[in-house]
Amino acid sequence: MKGFLVAAALGGITFLSLNVFPYFPKWWSFCFGLIICLIGWKFVRFAIVLAISTISITIAYHSIELFLCYIVVALFFLIVTIWFSDFPEMFLLVAGTSFLATSVSLKTHIPLEFLIVILAPLLLKNKGPVIAGVACFWCCILGIITQQEIMGYVVVGAPVYKFYSLKEVPLLFYNFSWFQAKANIFFVDDFYKIITNLGKFLLSQPLIIFQAIIWGMISYYIELFIREKKWWLDLIGVVSGAGLVILLDLIVIMIYPGKINFDLSTFLYVGVPIILVILTLWKLMNWMAGREVPSTEYAGEEVVFSDNVIPESAAGGKNISVDKLSLEESLKMQNVLSEHIQKKFIHEVTAMDIDIVESTALKQNELHENIIFSFTEFWKFADIIIQNNHGRLLSRAGDEAMYLFEDVNKSVSGAQQLLDGLDKFNKTTNLLKLPFNVRLGLNTGKIVEDQQKGGNVVFSKITDIAGHLQKMALPGEILISGHTYDKLQNKKEFKSGKYSQRDKIEVYTLKEKSVEIDIKK
């Protein structure tokens, strides 16, 4: 919903802006505004930059000096704000102020531009007062440039300088040869002249800065209430903020009597309902975004914390604000999270640790290319056997590797196949003088694993014990823990004969003798 409103507002502001300094045909401006709206639905930052760039063309046609000022201000605004997540809202609030102000010409008699004072703290977290002040100041700047004494209910002052003159709309709007002609006679001095004149006017009209400060103060006042995230405080803040807006309007009327037709009854009948609708929409968007939750029934599958919020995927279709939870609700959520972790991240596996025996001796007095080839081919040979038994690689470092199996019987079968295939590998593939031999240790238990991280992030002592058993094993021997033995279907192949003092567990080995690898190839 929020994305739709932002895109629609951006398209509308673009259309209106293109008609302030007319250059493009109205049908083109309408189509372009619609295109901006559609692009803004998914790529709002790109849409804003595209809109700013197109509007700059219309300004350049009427005043190349004003065009340069516009570009400098736009670039400064983009550089400062585009990195913020709420950049689109900032842009719309600042750019939309002047258009709300000119709505007075429609005889609304409602200071719609003052809605920015209320919208800024609602839409922008902690930045509302600053943006409200900037919006007021920008509205006054546009009033100065367009020679307006009053922008809606915002006081600008008596116009003194003329910054541009409107030209006739060209027949071929897509012919930009005029830009080159204007650029040829362009001087930076004209840019400085505009900046100087604006500065002089602002110094002669301190009321502009004063109004910007007042806008920021009222926004800050409203923000103090909505920080508490309680609906009744939100209502008090917005309504009392609207009261301060009325007070500011009355001050403006006193300064410019007869020039502003402010009707208090119309404001109460129309303006207040508009403000309440805005507040309701804001509360609705917050609820949909997960800042507030009307229910305490929780059931979820996936939990992700961000800004103290548990999203709807973890809370039965409702986003949950942690700050809103009572003790009872927190305990319920704790149980949900515990069940979620047990279900998604904790599961039973069998870990197999494989170590190549005397790998240093294998490499002595051997050609470098033969070492690389033989070790690479050995791990390919091992990986194929593991994969055929539905195992997967967890980690590998030089002469040692750790594999995980969901099926304990497949893990033991894979270990036996690996030993059985060593003789053939040494005779047909190994290029080294000495044969490959291995030690294997297997252990079964529960691990904590985040498969969203690629399945290689494991927290458990299960893999540590498998490594300890591998070091206990003789060359060509498979050692399994008592946990693995208890899960086996065919226990007859193994016998108890060792005990791990380090891990305090019973250790089992194959009844047959460990595999003897013939050192003569």
mmCIF file with all atom_site columns, C-alpha atoms in Angstrom, residues 426-519:
data_model
loop_
_atom_site.group_PDB
_atom_site.id
_atom_site.type_symbol
_atom_site.label_atom_id
_atom_site.label_alt_id
_atom_site.label_comp_id
_atom_site.label_asym_id
_atom_site.label_entity_id
_atom_site.label_seq_id
_atom_site.pdbx_PDB_ins_code
_atom_site.Cartn_x
_atom_site.Cartn_y
_atom_site.Cartn_z
_atom_site.occupancy
_atom_site.B_iso_or_equiv
_atom_site.pdbx_formal_charge
_atom_site.auth_seq_id
_atom_site.auth_comp_id
_atom_site.auth_asym_id
_atom_site.auth_atom_id
_atom_site.pdbx_PDB_model_num
ATOM 1  C CA . ASN A 1 426 ? 46.139 -46.732 -5.832  1.00 0.00 ? 426 ASN A CA 1
ATOM 2  C CA . LYS A 1 427 ? 46.694 -49.102 -8.729  1.00 0.00 ? 427 LYS A CA 1
ATOM 3  C CA . THR A 1 428 ? 44.898 -47.159 -11.457 1.00 0.00 ? 428 THR A CA 1
ATOM 4  C CA . THR A 1 429 ? 44.920 -43.457 -10.535 1.00 0.00 ? 429 THR A CA 1
ATOM 5  C CA . ASN A 1 430 ? 47.543 -42.628 -7.916  1.00 0.00 ? 430 ASN A CA 1
ATOM 6  C CA . LEU A 1 431 ? 50.783 -41.325 -9.502  1.00 0.00 ? 431 LEU A CA 1
ATOM 7  C CA . LEU A 1 432 ? 52.744 -41.171 -6.246  1.00 0.00 ? 432 LEU A CA 1
ATOM 8  C CA . LYS A 1 433 ? 55.253 -43.821 -5.140  1.00 0.00 ? 433 LYS A CA 1
ATOM 9  C CA . LEU A 1 434 ? 53.424 -44.515 -1.860  1.00 0.00 ? 434 LEU A CA 1
ATOM 10 C CA . PRO A 1 435 ? 49.755 -45.570 -1.704  1.00 0.00 ? 435 PRO A CA 1
ATOM 11 C CA . PHE A 1 436 ? 46.942 -43.561 -0.161  1.00 0.00 ? 436 PHE A CA 1
ATOM 12 C CA . ASN A 1 437 ? 45.537 -44.825 3.139   1.00 0.00 ? 437 ASN A CA 1
ATOM 13 C CA . VAL A 1 438 ? 42.971 -43.263 5.472   1.00 0.00 ? 438 VAL A CA 1
ATOM 14 C CA . ARG A 1 439 ? 41.570 -43.255 8.987   1.00 0.00 ? 439 ARG A CA 1
ATOM 15 C CA . LEU A 1 440 ? 37.844 -42.729 9.503   1.00 0.00 ? 440 LEU A CA 1
ATOM 16 C CA . GLY A 1 441 ? 35.826 -41.657 12.538  1.00 0.00 ? 441 GLY A CA 1
ATOM 17 C CA . LEU A 1 442 ? 32.006 -41.521 12.657  1.00 0.00 ? 442 LEU A CA 1
ATOM 18 C CA . ASN A 1 443 ? 29.701 -40.039 15.274  1.00 0.00 ? 443 ASN A CA 1
ATOM 19 C CA . THR A 1 444 ? 25.941 -39.451 15.360  1.00 0.00 ? 444 THR A CA 1
ATOM 20 C CA . GLY A 1 445 ? 23.992 -36.743 17.124  1.00 0.00 ? 445 GLY A CA 1
ATOM 21 C CA . LYS A 1 446 ? 22.137 -33.466 16.797  1.00 0.00 ? 446 LYS A CA 1
ATOM 22 C CA . ILE A 1 447 ? 23.734 -30.395 15.288  1.00 0.00 ? 447 ILE A CA 1
ATOM 23 C CA . VAL A 1 448 ? 22.696 -26.766 14.998  1.00 0.00 ? 448 VAL A CA 1
ATOM 24 C CA . GLU A 1 449 ? 22.923 -25.827 11.321  1.00 0.00 ? 449 GLU A CA 1
ATOM 25 C CA . ASP A 1 450 ? 21.701 -22.841 9.344   1.00 0.00 ? 450 ASP A CA 1
ATOM 26 C CA . GLN A 1 451 ? 21.148 -24.210 5.852   1.00 0.00 ? 451 GLN A CA 1
ATOM 27 C CA . GLN A 1 452 ? 20.204 -20.721 4.661   1.00 0.00 ? 452 GLN A CA 1
ATOM 28 C CA . LYS A 1 453 ? 23.922 -19.950 4.989   1.00 0.00 ? 453 LYS A CA 1
ATOM 29 C CA . GLY A 1 454 ? 24.758 -22.641 2.454   1.00 0.00 ? 454 GLY A CA 1
ATOM 30 C CA . GLY A 1 455 ? 24.761 -25.584 4.860   1.00 0.00 ? 455 GLY A CA 1
ATOM 31 C CA . ASN A 1 456 ? 28.358 -24.981 5.987   1.00 0.00 ? 456 ASN A CA 1
ATOM 32 C CA . VAL A 1 457 ? 27.662 -23.263 9.310   1.00 0.00 ? 457 VAL A CA 1
ATOM 33 C CA . VAL A 1 458 ? 27.449 -25.964 11.990  1.00 0.00 ? 458 VAL A CA 1
ATOM 34 C CA . PHE A 1 459 ? 27.614 -25.622 15.751  1.00 0.00 ? 459 PHE A CA 1
ATOM 35 C CA . SER A 1 460 ? 27.990 -28.954 17.555  1.00 0.00 ? 460 SER A CA 1
ATOM 36 C CA . LYS A 1 461 ? 30.461 -31.181 19.373  1.00 0.00 ? 461 LYS A CA 1
ATOM 37 C CA . ILE A 1 462 ? 29.261 -34.060 17.170  1.00 0.00 ? 462 ILE A CA 1
ATOM 38 C CA . THR A 1 463 ? 31.819 -33.178 14.501  1.00 0.00 ? 463 THR A CA 1
ATOM 39 C CA . ASP A 1 464 ? 34.522 -32.741 17.154  1.00 0.00 ? 464 ASP A CA 1
ATOM 40 C CA . ILE A 1 465 ? 33.964 -36.276 18.449  1.00 0.00 ? 465 ILE A CA 1
ATOM 41 C CA . ALA A 1 466 ? 34.116 -37.671 14.908  1.00 0.00 ? 466 ALA A CA 1
ATOM 42 C CA . GLY A 1 467 ? 37.508 -35.996 14.574  1.00 0.00 ? 467 GLY A CA 1
ATOM 43 C CA . HIS A 1 468 ? 38.687 -37.471 17.879  1.00 0.00 ? 468 HIS A CA 1
ATOM 44 C CA . LEU A 1 469 ? 37.676 -40.983 16.762  1.00 0.00 ? 469 LEU A CA 1
ATOM 45 C CA . GLN A 1 470 ? 39.496 -40.530 13.461  1.00 0.00 ? 470 GLN A CA 1
ATOM 46 C CA . LYS A 1 471 ? 42.699 -39.758 15.351  1.00 0.00 ? 471 LYS A CA 1
ATOM 47 C CA . MET A 1 472 ? 42.189 -42.875 17.509  1.00 0.00 ? 472 MET A CA 1
ATOM 48 C CA . ALA A 1 473 ? 41.779 -45.117 14.468  1.00 0.00 ? 473 ALA A CA 1
ATOM 49 C CA . LEU A 1 474 ? 44.592 -47.148 12.942  1.00 0.00 ? 474 LEU A CA 1
ATOM 50 C CA . PRO A 1 475 ? 45.444 -46.669 9.248   1.00 0.00 ? 475 PRO A CA 1
ATOM 51 C CA . GLY A 1 476 ? 42.701 -48.302 7.201   1.00 0.00 ? 476 GLY A CA 1
ATOM 52 C CA . GLU A 1 477 ? 40.324 -48.535 10.187  1.00 0.00 ? 477 GLU A CA 1
ATOM 53 C CA . ILE A 1 478 ? 36.776 -47.263 10.782  1.00 0.00 ? 478 ILE A CA 1
ATOM 54 C CA . LEU A 1 479 ? 35.840 -46.242 14.324  1.00 0.00 ? 479 LEU A CA 1
ATOM 55 C CA . ILE A 1 480 ? 32.251 -45.393 15.212  1.00 0.00 ? 480 ILE A CA 1
ATOM 56 C CA . SER A 1 481 ? 30.818 -43.980 18.431  1.00 0.00 ? 481 SER A CA 1
ATOM 57 C CA . GLY A 1 482 ? 28.277 -45.721 20.603  1.00 0.00 ? 482 GLY A CA 1
ATOM 58 C CA . HIS A 1 483 ? 25.679 -43.204 19.393  1.00 0.00 ? 483 HIS A CA 1
ATOM 59 C CA . THR A 1 484 ? 26.271 -44.300 15.800  1.00 0.00 ? 484 THR A CA 1
ATOM 60 C CA . TYR A 1 485 ? 26.283 -47.993 16.782  1.00 0.00 ? 485 TYR A CA 1
ATOM 61 C CA . ASP A 1 486 ? 22.904 -47.663 18.539  1.00 0.00 ? 486 ASP A CA 1
ATOM 62 C CA . LYS A 1 487 ? 21.322 -46.252 15.352  1.00 0.00 ? 487 LYS A CA 1
ATOM 63 C CA . LEU A 1 488 ? 22.699 -48.949 13.022  1.00 0.00 ? 488 LEU A CA 1
ATOM 64 C CA . GLN A 1 489 ? 20.378 -51.588 11.580  1.00 0.00 ? 489 GLN A CA 1
ATOM 65 C CA . ASN A 1 490 ? 23.176 -54.135 11.098  1.00 0.00 ? 490 ASN A CA 1
ATOM 66 C CA . LYS A 1 491 ? 25.164 -54.116 14.312  1.00 0.00 ? 491 LYS A CA 1
ATOM 67 C CA . LYS A 1 492 ? 26.752 -57.524 13.724  1.00 0.00 ? 492 LYS A CA 1
ATOM 68 C CA . GLU A 1 493 ? 29.543 -56.065 11.598  1.00 0.00 ? 493 GLU A CA 1
ATOM 69 C CA . PHE A 1 494 ? 30.914 -54.063 14.548  1.00 0.00 ? 494 PHE A CA 1
ATOM 70 C CA . LYS A 1 495 ? 32.394 -54.986 17.884  1.00 0.00 ? 495 LYS A CA 1
ATOM 71 C CA . SER A 1 496 ? 33.236 -53.044 21.000  1.00 0.00 ? 496 SER A CA 1
ATOM 72 C CA . GLY A 1 497 ? 36.881 -52.881 21.829  1.00 0.00 ? 497 GLY A CA 1
ATOM 73 C CA . LYS A 1 498 ? 37.869 -49.328 22.620  1.00 0.00 ? 498 LYS A CA 1
ATOM 74 C CA . TYR A 1 499 ? 36.830 -46.520 24.911  1.00 0.00 ? 499 TYR A CA 1
ATOM 75 C CA . SER A 1 500 ? 37.384 -42.794 24.397  1.00 0.00 ? 500 SER A CA 1
ATOM 76 C CA . GLN A 1 501 ? 38.625 -41.312 27.649  1.00 0.00 ? 501 GLN A CA 1
ATOM 77 C CA . ARG A 1 502 ? 38.528 -37.876 26.100  1.00 0.00 ? 502 ARG A CA 1
ATOM 78 C CA . ASP A 1 503 ? 34.835 -37.991 25.191  1.00 0.00 ? 503 ASP A CA 1
ATOM 79 C CA . LYS A 1 504 ? 33.710 -40.666 27.723  1.00 0.00 ? 504 LYS A CA 1
ATOM 80 C CA . ILE A 1 505 ? 32.008 -42.812 25.076  1.00 0.00 ? 505 ILE A CA 1
ATOM 81 C CA . GLU A 1 506 ? 32.138 -46.439 23.930  1.00 0.00 ? 506 GLU A CA 1
ATOM 82 C CA . VAL A 1 507 ? 33.894 -46.939 20.582  1.00 0.00 ? 507 VAL A CA 1
ATOM 83 C CA . TYR A 1 508 ? 33.192 -49.679 18.040  1.00 0.00 ? 508 TYR A CA 1
ATOM 84 C CA . THR A 1 509 ? 35.200 -51.022 15.136  1.00 0.00 ? 509 THR A CA 1
ATOM 85 C CA . LEU A 1 510 ? 34.611 -53.495 12.284  1.00 0.00 ? 510 LEU A CA 1
ATOM 86 C CA . LYS A 1 511 ? 35.021 -57.106 13.264  1.00 0.00 ? 511 LYS A CA 1
ATOM 87 C CA . GLU A 1 512 ? 37.314 -57.658 10.308  1.00 0.00 ? 512 GLU A CA 1
ATOM 88 C CA . LYS A 1 513 ? 40.885 -56.521 10.594  1.00 0.00 ? 513 LYS A CA 1
ATOM 89 C CA . SER A 1 514 ? 41.673 -53.020 9.497   1.00 0.00 ? 514 SER A CA 1
ATOM 90 C CA . VAL A 1 515 ? 42.356 -52.761 5.809   1.00 0.00 ? 515 VAL A CA 1
ATOM 91 C CA . GLU A 1 516 ? 45.962 -53.501 4.945   1.00 0.00 ? 516 GLU A CA 1
ATOM 92 C CA . ILE A 1 517 ? 47.220 -51.339 2.089   1.00 0.00 ? 517 ILE A CA 1
ATOM 93 C CA . ASP A 1 518 ? 50.004 -52.972 0.117   1.00 0.00 ? 518 ASP A CA 1
ATOM 94 C CA . ILE A 1 519 ? 52.874 -50.490 -0.084  1.00 0.00 ? 519 ILE A CA 1
#
